[in-house]
Amino acid sequence: MSAHCQLTGAEPGFGNNISHSHRRTSRRFDPNIQRKRYWLPSEGRHVRLTLSARAIKTVDTIGIEAAVARIRARGGKV
């Protein structure tokens, strides 16, 4: 599963681990990505979305229809 949110576009950030001796090694900061299934009444089917935890809260607020419209406006496939 790629660490990419369909709604918000959240992707991994990159940085460094810094040890006690101050040596630096590369690391990734992954968003909290979950796969969630929603019922889409306008199309009469379920859709499975890859969303960050923050995006799941956004869907709860704006509704699944508006969220799918935003994903499609970004050029995403649902």
C-alpha positions as semicolon CSV with decimal commas, in nm:
position;residue;x (nm);y (nm);z (nm)
1;M;0,000;0,000;0,000
2;S;0,150;0,333;-0,100
3;A;0,166;0,599;0,169
4;H;-0,047;0,846;-0,029
5;C;-0,389;0,992;0,061
6;Q;-0,642;1,016;-0,222
7;L;-0,829;1,310;-0,067
8;T;-0,563;1,535;0,085
9;G;-0,261;1,422;-0,117
10;A;-0,060;1,358;0,201
11;E;0,269;1,184;0,118
12;P;0,572;1,075;0,318
13;G;0,806;1,344;0,442
14;F;1,179;1,283;0,466
15;G;1,429;1,378;0,729
16;N;1,702;1,243;0,951
17;N;1,732;1,029;1,260
18;I;1,985;1,198;1,486
19;S;2,163;0,973;1,734
20;H;2,303;1,071;2,072
21;S;2,644;1,115;1,908
22;H;2,470;1,336;1,648
23;R;2,522;1,101;1,352
24;R;2,245;1,140;1,094
25;T;2,071;0,866;0,898
26;S;1,780;0,902;0,657
27;R;1,424;0,827;0,765
28;R;1,065;0,865;0,641
29;F;0,771;1,028;0,814
30;D;0,472;0,832;0,679
31;P;0,116;0,965;0,707
32;N;-0,137;0,750;0,892
33;I;-0,288;0,581;0,584
34;Q;-0,596;0,357;0,617
35;R;-0,811;0,177;0,359
36;K;-1,179;0,255;0,419
37;R;-1,492;0,141;0,240
38;Y;-1,783;0,383;0,193
39;W;-2,128;0,343;0,039
40;L;-2,172;0,588;-0,251
41;P;-2,551;0,633;-0,287
42;S;-2,538;0,829;-0,614
43;E;-2,372;0,536;-0,792
44;G;-2,532;0,259;-0,587
45;R;-2,201;0,095;-0,499
46;H;-1,926;0,080;-0,241
47;V;-1,596;0,260;-0,298
48;R;-1,272;0,170;-0,124
49;L;-1,054;0,474;-0,057
50;T;-0,697;0,506;0,069
51;L;-0,719;0,792;0,318
52;S;-0,515;0,947;0,595
53;A;-0,670;0,960;0,942
54;R;-0,724;1,335;0,898
55;A;-0,901;1,276;0,565
56;I;-1,137;1,023;0,727
57;K;-1,244;1,298;0,967
58;T;-1,289;1,532;0,669
59;V;-1,517;1,277;0,496
60;D;-1,722;1,254;0,818
61;T;-1,764;1,634;0,807
62;I;-1,829;1,706;0,437
63;G;-1,985;1,374;0,335
64;I;-1,874;1,103;0,095
65;E;-2,032;1,263;-0,214
66;A;-1,835;1,588;-0,170
67;A;-1,519;1,394;-0,087
68;V;-1,546;1,183;-0,405
69;A;-1,607;1,502;-0,605
70;R;-1,284;1,651;-0,460
71;I;-1,088;1,335;-0,540
72;R;-1,213;1,339;-0,898
73;A;-1,137;1,714;-0,928
74;R;-0,775;1,634;-0,830
75;G;-0,767;1,381;-1,115
76;G;-0,796;1,076;-0,892
77;K;-0,980;0,758;-0,987
78;V;-1,263;0,630;-0,766
